Coordinates of C-alpha atoms in Angstrom, one line a residue:
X1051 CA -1.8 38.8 47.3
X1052 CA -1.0 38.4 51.3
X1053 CA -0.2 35.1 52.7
X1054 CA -3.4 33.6 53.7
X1055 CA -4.2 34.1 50.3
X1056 CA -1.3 31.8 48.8
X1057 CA -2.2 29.6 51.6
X1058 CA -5.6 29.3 50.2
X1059 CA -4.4 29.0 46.3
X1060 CA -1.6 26.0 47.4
X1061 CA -4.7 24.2 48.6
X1062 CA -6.4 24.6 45.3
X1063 CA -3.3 23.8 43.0
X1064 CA -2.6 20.7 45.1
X1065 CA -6.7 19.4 44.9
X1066 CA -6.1 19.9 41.1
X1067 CA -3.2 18.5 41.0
X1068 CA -4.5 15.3 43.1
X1069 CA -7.8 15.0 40.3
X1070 CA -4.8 15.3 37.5
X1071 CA -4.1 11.8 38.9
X1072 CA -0.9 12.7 40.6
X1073 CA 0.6 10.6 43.5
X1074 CA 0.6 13.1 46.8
X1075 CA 3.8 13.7 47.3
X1076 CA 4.2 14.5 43.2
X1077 CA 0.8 16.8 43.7
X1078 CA 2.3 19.1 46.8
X1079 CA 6.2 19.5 44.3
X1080 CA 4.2 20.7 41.4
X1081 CA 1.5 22.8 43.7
X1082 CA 4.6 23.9 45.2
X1083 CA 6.7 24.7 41.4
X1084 CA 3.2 26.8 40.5
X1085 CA 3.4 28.8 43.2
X1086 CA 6.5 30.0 43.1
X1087 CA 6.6 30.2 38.9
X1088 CA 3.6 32.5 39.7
X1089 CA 5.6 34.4 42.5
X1090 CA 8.4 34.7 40.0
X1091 CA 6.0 36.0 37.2
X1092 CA 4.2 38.5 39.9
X1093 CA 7.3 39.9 40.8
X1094 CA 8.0 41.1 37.0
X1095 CA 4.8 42.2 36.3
X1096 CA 0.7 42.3 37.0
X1097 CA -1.4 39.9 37.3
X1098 CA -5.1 40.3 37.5
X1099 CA -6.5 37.0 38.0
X1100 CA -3.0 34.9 40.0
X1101 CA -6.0 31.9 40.8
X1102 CA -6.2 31.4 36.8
X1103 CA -2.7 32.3 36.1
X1104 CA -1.6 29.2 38.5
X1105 CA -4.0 26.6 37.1
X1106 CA -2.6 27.4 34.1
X1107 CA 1.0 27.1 35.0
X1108 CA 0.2 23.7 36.7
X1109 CA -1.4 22.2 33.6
X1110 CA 1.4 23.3 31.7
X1111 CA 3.7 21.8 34.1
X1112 CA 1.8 18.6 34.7
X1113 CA 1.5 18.1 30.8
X1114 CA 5.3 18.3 30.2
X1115 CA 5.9 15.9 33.0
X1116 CA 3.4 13.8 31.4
X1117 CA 5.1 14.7 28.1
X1118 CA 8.9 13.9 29.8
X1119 CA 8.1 10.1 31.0
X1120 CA 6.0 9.0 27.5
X1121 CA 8.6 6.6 25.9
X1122 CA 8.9 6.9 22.1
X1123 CA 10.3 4.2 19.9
X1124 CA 11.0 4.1 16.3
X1125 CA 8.5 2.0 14.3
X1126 CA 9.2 -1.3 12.6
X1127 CA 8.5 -1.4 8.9
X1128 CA 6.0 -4.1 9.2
X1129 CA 3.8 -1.5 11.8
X1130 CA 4.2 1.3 9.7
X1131 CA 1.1 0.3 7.8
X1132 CA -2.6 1.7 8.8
X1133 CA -5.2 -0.1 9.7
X1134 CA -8.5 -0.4 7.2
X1135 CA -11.0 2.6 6.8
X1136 CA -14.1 0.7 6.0
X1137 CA -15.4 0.1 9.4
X1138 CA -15.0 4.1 10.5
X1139 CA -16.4 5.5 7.6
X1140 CA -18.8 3.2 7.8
X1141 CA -19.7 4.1 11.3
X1142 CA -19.6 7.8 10.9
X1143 CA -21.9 8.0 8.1
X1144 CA -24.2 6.3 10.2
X1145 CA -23.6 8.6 13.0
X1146 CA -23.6 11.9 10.3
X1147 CA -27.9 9.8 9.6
X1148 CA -28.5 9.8 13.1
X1149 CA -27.3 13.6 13.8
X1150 CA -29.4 14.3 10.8
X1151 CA -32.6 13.0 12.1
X1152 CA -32.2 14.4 15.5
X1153 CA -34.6 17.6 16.3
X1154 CA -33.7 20.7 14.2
X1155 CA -31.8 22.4 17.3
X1156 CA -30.4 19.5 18.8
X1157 CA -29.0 19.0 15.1
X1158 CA -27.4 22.1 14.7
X1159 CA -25.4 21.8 18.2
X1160 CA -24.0 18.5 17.4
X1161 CA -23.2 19.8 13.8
X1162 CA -21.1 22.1 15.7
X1163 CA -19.8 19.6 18.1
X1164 CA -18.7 17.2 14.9
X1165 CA -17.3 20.5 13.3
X1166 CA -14.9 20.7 16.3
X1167 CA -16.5 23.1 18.5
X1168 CA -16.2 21.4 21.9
X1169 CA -16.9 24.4 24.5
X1170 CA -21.0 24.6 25.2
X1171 CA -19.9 27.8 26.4
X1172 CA -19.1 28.9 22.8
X1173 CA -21.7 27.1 21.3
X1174 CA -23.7 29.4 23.4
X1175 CA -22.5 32.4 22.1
X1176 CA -22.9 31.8 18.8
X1177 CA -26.3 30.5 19.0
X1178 CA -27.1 33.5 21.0
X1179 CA -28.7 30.7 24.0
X1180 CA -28.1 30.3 27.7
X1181 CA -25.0 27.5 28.4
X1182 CA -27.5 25.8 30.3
X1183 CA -30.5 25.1 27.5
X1184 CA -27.2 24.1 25.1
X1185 CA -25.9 21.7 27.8
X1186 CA -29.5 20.2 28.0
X1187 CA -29.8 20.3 24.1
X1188 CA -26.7 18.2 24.2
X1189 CA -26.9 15.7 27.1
X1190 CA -30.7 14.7 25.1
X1191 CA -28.7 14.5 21.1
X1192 CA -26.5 12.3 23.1
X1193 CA -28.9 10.3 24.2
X1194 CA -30.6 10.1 21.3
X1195 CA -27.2 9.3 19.0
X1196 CA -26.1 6.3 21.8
X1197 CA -29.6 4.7 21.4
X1198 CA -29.7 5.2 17.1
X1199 CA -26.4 3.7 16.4
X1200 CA -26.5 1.3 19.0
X1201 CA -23.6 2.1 22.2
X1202 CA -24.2 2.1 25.6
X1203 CA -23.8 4.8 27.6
X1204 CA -20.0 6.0 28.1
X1205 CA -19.2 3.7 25.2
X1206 CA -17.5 5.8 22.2
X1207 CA -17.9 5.3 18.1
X1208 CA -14.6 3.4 18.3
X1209 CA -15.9 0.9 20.7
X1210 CA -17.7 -0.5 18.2
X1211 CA -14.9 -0.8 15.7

């Protein structure tokens, strides 16, 4: 990798690192600690994709800077307790209706999603569809859901709690 190219790939980790909601000046140190982690890691072995490598390392160095300045205290006895149930169960089985009544394909992607599969990209796969028809199945169960149990549009489940 020459040095236009590490020009190039500073640029990107600092954008990211901007969008991750970092201050400038804390953007350029951790484009900067990428970098040269990736440097470090190029120098001891091969790397076939350095772009991806260095998004990941800045993630992983954003998140345990994030991690670093969370404050954690001890809970009180009186706050150990957890809030009621009624109201989310409640609400998901009348989500679980709603994703039930949806059209059979648009059903079986949000099955998916509500089984923890998150990635369209995956969901793809294992449907055997394009991303893009999956994506579109998706944006229209979502729709759909937000209209049958009654949220707005950005508004989540818990919203209504």
């Amino acid at each position: 990798m020459g040095t236009t190219d590490m020009d190039t790939l500073g640029q990107k980790l600092l954008r990211r690192a901007q969008r991750l909601g970092l201050q400038r000046s804390d953007a350029e140190d951790l484009a900067q600690e990428a970098l040269l982690r990736l440097m470090q890691r190029m120098h001891r072995t091969e790397i076939e994709t350095p772009e991806h490598y260095a998004m990941i390392i800045l993630h992983n160095l954003a998140r345990a800077r994030w991690r670093a300045r969370v404050e954690l205290s001890a809970l009180e006895e009186d706050t150990a307790s957890t809030a009621p149930q009624g109201d989310i169960r409640l609400a998901v089985a009348e989500l679980r209706r709603a994703i039930a009544a949806l059209p059979p394909d648009q059903a079986r992607i949000m099955e998916m999603v509500v089984q923890g599969e998150l990635s369209p990209r995956i969901i793809a796969a294992r449907l055997d569809l394009p991303q893009g028809t999956v994506m579109s199945r998706l944006a229209r169960a979502r729709v759909t859901l937000r209209r049958e149990v009654g949220l707005e549009a950005g508004m989540q489940v818990a919203d209504l709690l």
